[in-house]
Amino acid sequence: MNDLDKIWKNVLGDLKIELSQGSFSLIKPTLLLAIGDDTATIAVHSAVVINLIKKFESVIIAALEKHTGKQLQLTYVPKTITKEQKKEKPMPLFPKEEPVKKMIGHLPRVRSDYTFETLAVSESNKLAFVSAQNVAKHLGTAYNPFFIYGPVGVGKTHLMQAIANEVYMKNPDLKIVYITSEEFTNEVIEAIRSNDTARMKKKFRSANLLIIDDVQFIAGKDKVQEELFHTFNFLIDNRSQIALSSDKPPSEIKKLEKRLSSRFAGGLTVDIEAPDFETRTAIALKKAEKFGYMLPIDVAKMIAEKEQDVRSLEGSLMKVITTAQNQGSTITESIAKEALSNQGKEEKKTTRLRADDVIKLVCEKYDIKTTQIKGKKRDAYLVKARQIAMYLLYTELKMTHTEIGNQLGGRDHTTVMHGVEKMGKILSEKIPPSEDIMGISRQLQG
């Protein structure tokens, strides 16, 4: 296998995770023919397929740049691909989740689609957006630390991960650590329990970029705050970049040590407000396109009028898409009105539902125990059930990603985000197990 084949094999591995099975099947038979200074050439077996593949160009470029360290544009050539060239082992829909290795130049926790280009920018987040871009361009010197805050569902995690992606694309050899405060807390506790604090300190203090999401959750945890304080000082002294997000400014985080609060506020602190109507409309259109749907502008406005934050907006959008699928129809204003009207009734019903009810139904469907779905095993059938539970808890009970993670054995919110998005893609493609998801959803509703 030559170098181009190895690169393309790694790219296809990433795309298989990022895209739905139907979308990935279009890209799977392609070949990487050449890589220049700024251009990659892909062989596609049909000129018709080229137009279809271009829908996923940004995702392909991100994966290619990840594995080459180059900023690339794509060119396509129609070329007959032999059976021997494209022969490979079949890929399962739900691959076994392998333990993620933490290593320099690798971003296992950061979503490749969370970039500056994919964020809808308006007056509500423009300052945070521009500031985050400057942080990524001038690591450790522009604003250090960089602290953003705002309510749930306004794009804080997107911006944090956009910084990581931007830095990684330009400097893949830098050590980038993205972690939630809950995970940081767990690392500190485990280091103390195993009497291995040296390893933990080395991990964080050797970072060129340390990003901690939802940092407010370290409040009241003395040992964790102490470790973060010393790590903070060490990184700042070494001109390493620190970026933090929270639901409130440093001065308003209760039970946060004054010395940490002072450090947090020592760089640039900016807030992100809830997106305005125009931005919510643009987000609805973008997310629908991502799922492979052309959303009429009037439907996008209808959803934007109903929902005030991005998380709720996505839930309503998926309800509209699912309703259209069930009726075998394209998305129209009447379909959207029906879906959003029914959603209002369903929301009243879901107040009587509990997370345990959802998890129990999923476990019954797949004949597994609740201890298995909440456990650490990553067998394919458990991963599938777990991700379906994540999606239903998100869409039916309107739980946050963090809340869902806690219900399913303490999983991180980015893991939940991936699971929810994957199931949303599966529903949009009408492939298994979409019927299972809709069947369980109907049971919950009635």
PDB file of C-alpha atoms in Angstrom, residues 24-257:
ATOM      1  CA  PHE A  24     -20.547   7.337   2.796  1.00  0.00           C
ATOM      2  CA  SER A  25     -21.429   4.697   0.205  1.00  0.00           C
ATOM      3  CA  LEU A  26     -20.980   7.377  -2.510  1.00  0.00           C
ATOM      4  CA  ILE A  27     -17.449   8.215  -1.374  1.00  0.00           C
ATOM      5  CA  LYS A  28     -16.270   4.730  -0.412  1.00  0.00           C
ATOM      6  CA  PRO A  29     -15.376   3.561  -3.994  1.00  0.00           C
ATOM      7  CA  THR A  30     -13.180   6.622  -4.723  1.00  0.00           C
ATOM      8  CA  LEU A  31      -9.382   6.827  -4.892  1.00  0.00           C
ATOM      9  CA  LEU A  32      -6.857   9.518  -3.974  1.00  0.00           C
ATOM     10  CA  LEU A  33      -4.745  10.029  -7.119  1.00  0.00           C
ATOM     11  CA  ALA A  34      -2.423  12.848  -6.118  1.00  0.00           C
ATOM     12  CA  ILE A  35      -1.636  15.512  -3.530  1.00  0.00           C
ATOM     13  CA  GLY A  36       0.104  18.736  -4.497  1.00  0.00           C
ATOM     14  CA  ASP A  37       1.034  21.772  -2.423  1.00  0.00           C
ATOM     15  CA  ASP A  38      -2.564  22.971  -2.224  1.00  0.00           C
ATOM     16  CA  THR A  39      -4.656  20.516  -4.274  1.00  0.00           C
ATOM     17  CA  ALA A  40      -5.786  16.915  -3.839  1.00  0.00           C
ATOM     18  CA  THR A  41      -7.079  14.956  -6.842  1.00  0.00           C
ATOM     19  CA  ILE A  42      -9.767  12.328  -6.290  1.00  0.00           C
ATOM     20  CA  ALA A  43     -10.755   9.686  -8.825  1.00  0.00           C
ATOM     21  CA  VAL A  44     -14.502   9.083  -9.041  1.00  0.00           C
ATOM     22  CA  HIS A  45     -16.063   6.375 -11.187  1.00  0.00           C
ATOM     23  CA  SER A  46     -18.799   8.612 -12.620  1.00  0.00           C
ATOM     24  CA  ALA A  47     -19.186  12.287 -13.505  1.00  0.00           C
ATOM     25  CA  VAL A  48     -22.692  12.162 -12.019  1.00  0.00           C
ATOM     26  CA  VAL A  49     -21.312  11.002  -8.686  1.00  0.00           C
ATOM     27  CA  ILE A  50     -18.881  13.927  -8.618  1.00  0.00           C
ATOM     28  CA  ASN A  51     -21.783  16.393  -8.229  1.00  0.00           C
ATOM     29  CA  LEU A  52     -23.226  14.315  -5.380  1.00  0.00           C
ATOM     30  CA  ILE A  53     -19.881  14.047  -3.564  1.00  0.00           C
ATOM     31  CA  LYS A  54     -19.355  17.818  -3.701  1.00  0.00           C
ATOM     32  CA  LYS A  55     -22.103  18.142  -1.066  1.00  0.00           C
ATOM     33  CA  PHE A  56     -19.628  16.678   1.439  1.00  0.00           C
ATOM     34  CA  GLU A  57     -16.564  18.562   0.223  1.00  0.00           C
ATOM     35  CA  SER A  58     -15.956  20.455   3.469  1.00  0.00           C
ATOM     36  CA  VAL A  59     -15.960  17.231   5.494  1.00  0.00           C
ATOM     37  CA  ILE A  60     -13.608  15.525   3.013  1.00  0.00           C
ATOM     38  CA  ILE A  61     -11.221  18.491   3.067  1.00  0.00           C
ATOM     39  CA  ALA A  62     -11.191  18.545   6.868  1.00  0.00           C
ATOM     40  CA  ALA A  63     -10.319  14.846   6.993  1.00  0.00           C
ATOM     41  CA  LEU A  64      -7.619  15.208   4.322  1.00  0.00           C
ATOM     42  CA  GLU A  65      -6.042  18.190   6.051  1.00  0.00           C
ATOM     43  CA  LYS A  66      -6.074  16.263   9.335  1.00  0.00           C
ATOM     44  CA  HIS A  67      -3.980  13.471   7.845  1.00  0.00           C
ATOM     45  CA  THR A  68      -1.703  15.574   5.627  1.00  0.00           C
ATOM     46  CA  GLY A  69      -1.219  18.813   7.561  1.00  0.00           C
ATOM     47  CA  LYS A  70      -1.856  20.749   4.328  1.00  0.00           C
ATOM     48  CA  GLN A  71      -4.567  23.234   3.420  1.00  0.00           C
ATOM     49  CA  LEU A  72      -6.088  21.709   0.313  1.00  0.00           C
ATOM     50  CA  GLN A  73      -8.652  22.229  -2.407  1.00  0.00           C
ATOM     51  CA  LEU A  74     -10.258  19.297  -4.209  1.00  0.00           C
ATOM     52  CA  THR A  75     -10.322  18.408  -7.871  1.00  0.00           C
ATOM     53  CA  TYR A  76     -12.178  15.422  -9.279  1.00  0.00           C
ATOM     54  CA  VAL A  77     -11.554  13.249 -12.312  1.00  0.00           C
ATOM     55  CA  PRO A  78     -13.922  10.586 -13.658  1.00  0.00           C
ATOM     56  CA  LYS A  79     -11.946   7.351 -13.855  1.00  0.00           C
ATOM     57  CA  THR A  80     -12.795   3.667 -14.021  1.00  0.00           C
ATOM     58  CA  ILE A  81     -11.874   2.016 -10.733  1.00  0.00           C
ATOM     59  CA  THR A  82     -11.185  -1.701 -10.913  1.00  0.00           C
ATOM     60  CA  LYS A  83     -12.562  -4.233  -8.472  1.00  0.00           C
ATOM     61  CA  GLU A  84      -9.056  -4.903  -7.194  1.00  0.00           C
ATOM     62  CA  GLN A  85      -8.500  -1.211  -6.482  1.00  0.00           C
ATOM     63  CA  LYS A  86     -11.638  -0.811  -4.422  1.00  0.00           C
ATOM     64  CA  LYS A  87     -11.642  -4.270  -2.821  1.00  0.00           C
ATOM     65  CA  GLU A  88     -11.783  -4.026   0.978  1.00  0.00           C
ATOM     66  CA  LYS A  89     -13.528  -5.555   3.925  1.00  0.00           C
ATOM     67  CA  PRO A  90     -17.172  -4.499   4.412  1.00  0.00           C
ATOM     68  CA  MET A  91     -17.707  -1.895   7.100  1.00  0.00           C
ATOM     69  CA  PRO A  92     -20.447  -2.416   9.712  1.00  0.00           C
ATOM     70  CA  LEU A  93     -23.030   0.308  10.283  1.00  0.00           C
ATOM     71  CA  PHE A  94     -22.186   0.434  13.983  1.00  0.00           C
ATOM     72  CA  PRO A  95     -18.456  -0.238  14.353  1.00  0.00           C
ATOM     73  CA  LYS A  96     -17.047  -1.308  17.672  1.00  0.00           C
ATOM     74  CA  GLU A  97     -15.892   1.754  19.576  1.00  0.00           C
ATOM     75  CA  GLU A  98     -12.180   1.474  20.239  1.00  0.00           C
ATOM     76  CA  PRO A  99     -10.495   3.160  23.217  1.00  0.00           C
ATOM     77  CA  VAL A 100      -9.238   6.548  22.078  1.00  0.00           C
ATOM     78  CA  LYS A 101      -5.504   7.112  22.350  1.00  0.00           C
ATOM     79  CA  LYS A 102      -4.424  10.497  23.598  1.00  0.00           C
ATOM     80  CA  MET A 103      -1.445  11.631  21.541  1.00  0.00           C
ATOM     81  CA  ILE A 104       0.214  14.740  20.230  1.00  0.00           C
ATOM     82  CA  GLY A 105      -1.371  15.985  17.024  1.00  0.00           C
ATOM     83  CA  HIS A 106      -4.556  13.959  17.480  1.00  0.00           C
ATOM     84  CA  LEU A 107      -7.970  15.411  18.325  1.00  0.00           C
ATOM     85  CA  PRO A 108     -10.151  12.500  19.452  1.00  0.00           C
ATOM     86  CA  ARG A 109     -12.631  14.651  21.346  1.00  0.00           C
ATOM     87  CA  VAL A 110     -13.095  17.465  18.820  1.00  0.00           C
ATOM     88  CA  ARG A 111     -15.727  17.332  16.084  1.00  0.00           C
ATOM     89  CA  SER A 112     -14.250  18.033  12.664  1.00  0.00           C
ATOM     90  CA  ASP A 113     -17.392  19.907  11.551  1.00  0.00           C
ATOM     91  CA  TYR A 114     -17.105  22.403  14.412  1.00  0.00           C
ATOM     92  CA  THR A 115     -15.084  25.013  12.547  1.00  0.00           C
ATOM     93  CA  PHE A 116     -15.242  28.775  12.168  1.00  0.00           C
ATOM     94  CA  GLU A 117     -16.678  28.294   8.672  1.00  0.00           C
ATOM     95  CA  THR A 118     -19.682  26.291   9.907  1.00  0.00           C
ATOM     96  CA  LEU A 119     -20.735  28.727  12.656  1.00  0.00           C
ATOM     97  CA  ALA A 120     -23.576  31.134  11.869  1.00  0.00           C
ATOM     98  CA  VAL A 121     -22.293  34.573  12.871  1.00  0.00           C
ATOM     99  CA  SER A 122     -24.439  37.555  13.888  1.00  0.00           C
ATOM    100  CA  GLU A 123     -24.287  40.474  16.292  1.00  0.00           C
ATOM    101  CA  SER A 124     -25.025  38.085  19.186  1.00  0.00           C
ATOM    102  CA  ASN A 125     -21.737  36.189  18.794  1.00  0.00           C
ATOM    103  CA  LYS A 126     -19.606  38.328  16.475  1.00  0.00           C
ATOM    104  CA  LEU A 127     -17.193  39.555  19.160  1.00  0.00           C
ATOM    105  CA  ALA A 128     -16.653  36.048  20.517  1.00  0.00           C
ATOM    106  CA  PHE A 129     -16.192  34.724  16.979  1.00  0.00           C
ATOM    107  CA  VAL A 130     -13.579  37.293  15.957  1.00  0.00           C
ATOM    108  CA  SER A 131     -11.777  36.966  19.288  1.00  0.00           C
ATOM    109  CA  ALA A 132     -11.652  33.175  18.987  1.00  0.00           C
ATOM    110  CA  GLN A 133     -10.150  33.503  15.498  1.00  0.00           C
ATOM    111  CA  ASN A 134      -7.443  35.789  16.887  1.00  0.00           C
ATOM    112  CA  VAL A 135      -6.700  33.298  19.667  1.00  0.00           C
ATOM    113  CA  ALA A 136      -6.213  30.524  17.089  1.00  0.00           C
ATOM    114  CA  LYS A 137      -3.971  32.728  14.915  1.00  0.00           C
ATOM    115  CA  HIS A 138      -1.847  34.122  17.750  1.00  0.00           C
ATOM    116  CA  LEU A 139      -1.646  31.238  20.192  1.00  0.00           C
ATOM    117  CA  GLY A 140      -0.580  32.281  23.681  1.00  0.00           C
ATOM    118  CA  THR A 141      -0.108  35.946  22.791  1.00  0.00           C
ATOM    119  CA  ALA A 142      -3.440  37.474  21.698  1.00  0.00           C
ATOM    120  CA  TYR A 143      -5.748  36.857  24.657  1.00  0.00           C
ATOM    121  CA  ASN A 144      -4.553  34.516  27.370  1.00  0.00           C
ATOM    122  CA  PRO A 145      -6.652  33.177  28.949  1.00  0.00           C
ATOM    123  CA  PHE A 146      -9.631  33.420  26.611  1.00  0.00           C
ATOM    124  CA  PHE A 147     -12.924  33.063  28.495  1.00  0.00           C
ATOM    125  CA  ILE A 148     -16.349  32.921  26.841  1.00  0.00           C
ATOM    126  CA  TYR A 149     -19.671  32.585  28.622  1.00  0.00           C
ATOM    127  CA  GLY A 150     -23.347  32.411  27.757  1.00  0.00           C
ATOM    128  CA  PRO A 151     -26.531  30.384  28.268  1.00  0.00           C
ATOM    129  CA  VAL A 152     -27.105  26.836  27.051  1.00  0.00           C
ATOM    130  CA  GLY A 153     -27.267  26.247  23.295  1.00  0.00           C
ATOM    131  CA  VAL A 154     -25.589  29.406  21.979  1.00  0.00           C
ATOM    132  CA  GLY A 155     -22.473  27.804  20.440  1.00  0.00           C
ATOM    133  CA  LYS A 156     -19.817  27.951  23.169  1.00  0.00           C
ATOM    134  CA  THR A 157     -18.641  24.387  22.527  1.00  0.00           C
ATOM    135  CA  HIS A 158     -18.650  25.038  18.773  1.00  0.00           C
ATOM    136  CA  LEU A 159     -16.304  28.002  19.223  1.00  0.00           C
ATOM    137  CA  MET A 160     -14.021  26.145  21.641  1.00  0.00           C
ATOM    138  CA  GLN A 161     -13.663  23.260  19.215  1.00  0.00           C
ATOM    139  CA  ALA A 162     -13.264  25.621  16.254  1.00  0.00           C
ATOM    140  CA  ILE A 163     -10.165  27.020  17.958  1.00  0.00           C
ATOM    141  CA  ALA A 164      -8.804  23.499  18.399  1.00  0.00           C
ATOM    142  CA  ASN A 165      -9.524  22.577  14.779  1.00  0.00           C
ATOM    143  CA  GLU A 166      -7.949  25.761  13.415  1.00  0.00           C
ATOM    144  CA  VAL A 167      -4.783  25.310  15.476  1.00  0.00           C
ATOM    145  CA  TYR A 168      -4.559  21.641  14.558  1.00  0.00           C
ATOM    146  CA  MET A 169      -4.937  22.316  10.826  1.00  0.00           C
ATOM    147  CA  LYS A 170      -2.035  24.763  10.866  1.00  0.00           C
ATOM    148  CA  ASN A 171       0.154  23.094  13.485  1.00  0.00           C
ATOM    149  CA  PRO A 172      -0.652  19.367  13.738  1.00  0.00           C
ATOM    150  CA  ASP A 173       2.419  18.691  15.896  1.00  0.00           C
ATOM    151  CA  LEU A 174       1.261  20.937  18.739  1.00  0.00           C
ATOM    152  CA  LYS A 175      -0.234  19.240  21.766  1.00  0.00           C
ATOM    153  CA  ILE A 176      -3.899  20.203  21.997  1.00  0.00           C
ATOM    154  CA  VAL A 177      -5.938  19.087  25.000  1.00  0.00           C
ATOM    155  CA  TYR A 178      -9.705  19.559  24.856  1.00  0.00           C
ATOM    156  CA  ILE A 179     -11.524  18.420  27.978  1.00  0.00           C
ATOM    157  CA  THR A 180     -14.663  19.157  29.979  1.00  0.00           C
ATOM    158  CA  SER A 181     -14.441  20.244  33.603  1.00  0.00           C
ATOM    159  CA  GLU A 182     -16.118  16.967  34.567  1.00  0.00           C
ATOM    160  CA  GLU A 183     -13.365  14.992  32.860  1.00  0.00           C
ATOM    161  CA  PHE A 184     -10.683  17.217  34.387  1.00  0.00           C
ATOM    162  CA  THR A 185     -12.225  16.519  37.780  1.00  0.00           C
ATOM    163  CA  ASN A 186     -12.181  12.778  37.105  1.00  0.00           C
ATOM    164  CA  GLU A 187      -8.522  12.945  36.029  1.00  0.00           C
ATOM    165  CA  VAL A 188      -7.554  14.680  39.274  1.00  0.00           C
ATOM    166  CA  ILE A 189      -9.541  12.214  41.407  1.00  0.00           C
ATOM    167  CA  GLU A 190      -8.034   9.201  39.614  1.00  0.00           C
ATOM    168  CA  ALA A 191      -4.505  10.615  39.937  1.00  0.00           C
ATOM    169  CA  ILE A 192      -4.973  11.059  43.676  1.00  0.00           C
ATOM    170  CA  ARG A 193      -6.532   7.601  44.049  1.00  0.00           C
ATOM    171  CA  SER A 194      -3.732   5.857  42.149  1.00  0.00           C
ATOM    172  CA  ASN A 195      -0.999   8.043  43.641  1.00  0.00           C
ATOM    173  CA  ASP A 196       0.031   9.095  40.137  1.00  0.00           C
ATOM    174  CA  THR A 197      -0.295  12.863  40.132  1.00  0.00           C
ATOM    175  CA  ALA A 198       2.980  13.254  38.194  1.00  0.00           C
ATOM    176  CA  ARG A 199       1.473  11.657  35.074  1.00  0.00           C
ATOM    177  CA  MET A 200      -1.636  13.799  35.307  1.00  0.00           C
ATOM    178  CA  LYS A 201       0.393  17.002  35.751  1.00  0.00           C
ATOM    179  CA  LYS A 202       2.594  16.150  32.793  1.00  0.00           C
ATOM    180  CA  LYS A 203      -0.444  15.567  30.590  1.00  0.00           C
ATOM    181  CA  PHE A 204      -1.937  19.007  31.170  1.00  0.00           C
ATOM    182  CA  ARG A 205       1.198  21.069  31.713  1.00  0.00           C
ATOM    183  CA  SER A 206       2.793  19.894  28.478  1.00  0.00           C
ATOM    184  CA  ALA A 207      -0.124  21.248  26.414  1.00  0.00           C
ATOM    185  CA  ASN A 208       0.383  24.032  23.895  1.00  0.00           C
ATOM    186  CA  LEU A 209      -3.368  24.622  23.933  1.00  0.00           C
ATOM    187  CA  LEU A 210      -5.600  23.646  26.860  1.00  0.00           C
ATOM    188  CA  ILE A 211      -9.360  24.011  26.399  1.00  0.00           C
ATOM    189  CA  ILE A 212     -11.736  23.361  29.290  1.00  0.00           C
ATOM    190  CA  ASP A 213     -15.454  23.372  28.502  1.00  0.00           C
ATOM    191  CA  ASP A 214     -18.115  24.148  31.151  1.00  0.00           C
ATOM    192  CA  VAL A 215     -15.487  25.199  33.673  1.00  0.00           C
ATOM    193  CA  GLN A 216     -18.193  26.326  36.124  1.00  0.00           C
ATOM    194  CA  PHE A 217     -18.563  22.731  37.331  1.00  0.00           C
ATOM    195  CA  ILE A 218     -15.244  22.815  39.203  1.00  0.00           C
ATOM    196  CA  ALA A 219     -16.831  25.229  41.700  1.00  0.00           C
ATOM    197  CA  GLY A 220     -16.699  23.893  45.264  1.00  0.00           C
ATOM    198  CA  LYS A 221     -14.113  21.185  44.434  1.00  0.00           C
ATOM    199  CA  ASP A 222     -11.053  22.290  46.384  1.00  0.00           C
ATOM    200  CA  LYS A 223      -8.464  19.766  45.150  1.00  0.00           C
ATOM    201  CA  VAL A 224      -9.540  20.236  41.547  1.00  0.00           C
ATOM    202  CA  GLN A 225      -9.340  24.018  41.828  1.00  0.00           C
ATOM    203  CA  GLU A 226      -5.908  23.789  43.406  1.00  0.00           C
ATOM    204  CA  GLU A 227      -4.578  21.608  40.584  1.00  0.00           C
ATOM    205  CA  LEU A 228      -6.120  23.852  37.931  1.00  0.00           C
ATOM    206  CA  PHE A 229      -4.607  26.939  39.601  1.00  0.00           C
ATOM    207  CA  HIS A 230      -1.077  25.522  39.444  1.00  0.00           C
ATOM    208  CA  THR A 231      -1.586  24.166  35.911  1.00  0.00           C
ATOM    209  CA  PHE A 232      -2.970  27.540  34.876  1.00  0.00           C
ATOM    210  CA  ASN A 233       0.093  29.420  36.171  1.00  0.00           C
ATOM    211  CA  PHE A 234       2.512  26.921  34.618  1.00  0.00           C
ATOM    212  CA  LEU A 235       0.914  27.202  31.154  1.00  0.00           C
ATOM    213  CA  ILE A 236       0.677  31.002  31.214  1.00  0.00           C
ATOM    214  CA  ASP A 237       4.351  31.262  32.235  1.00  0.00           C
ATOM    215  CA  ASN A 238       5.250  29.004  29.294  1.00  0.00           C
ATOM    216  CA  ARG A 239       3.151  31.060  26.866  1.00  0.00           C
ATOM    217  CA  SER A 240       0.777  28.177  26.238  1.00  0.00           C
ATOM    218  CA  GLN A 241      -2.811  29.111  25.371  1.00  0.00           C
ATOM    219  CA  ILE A 242      -5.739  28.519  27.712  1.00  0.00           C
ATOM    220  CA  ALA A 243      -9.371  28.773  26.554  1.00  0.00           C
ATOM    221  CA  LEU A 244     -12.333  28.334  28.882  1.00  0.00           C
ATOM    222  CA  SER A 245     -16.119  28.327  28.549  1.00  0.00           C
ATOM    223  CA  SER A 246     -18.806  28.733  31.170  1.00  0.00           C
ATOM    224  CA  ASP A 247     -22.473  29.587  31.577  1.00  0.00           C
ATOM    225  CA  LYS A 248     -21.581  32.726  33.558  1.00  0.00           C
ATOM    226  CA  PRO A 249     -18.651  35.160  33.915  1.00  0.00           C
ATOM    227  CA  PRO A 250     -15.849  34.297  36.399  1.00  0.00           C
ATOM    228  CA  SER A 251     -17.072  36.773  39.024  1.00  0.00           C
ATOM    229  CA  GLU A 252     -20.507  35.086  39.158  1.00  0.00           C
ATOM    230  CA  ILE A 253     -19.342  31.457  39.545  1.00  0.00           C
ATOM    231  CA  LYS A 254     -20.221  30.602  43.134  1.00  0.00           C
ATOM    232  CA  LYS A 255     -17.720  28.667  45.277  1.00  0.00           C
ATOM    233  CA  LEU A 256     -14.897  29.498  42.873  1.00  0.00           C
ATOM    234  CA  GLU A 257     -11.688  30.485  44.650  1.00  0.00           C
TER     235      GLU A 257
END
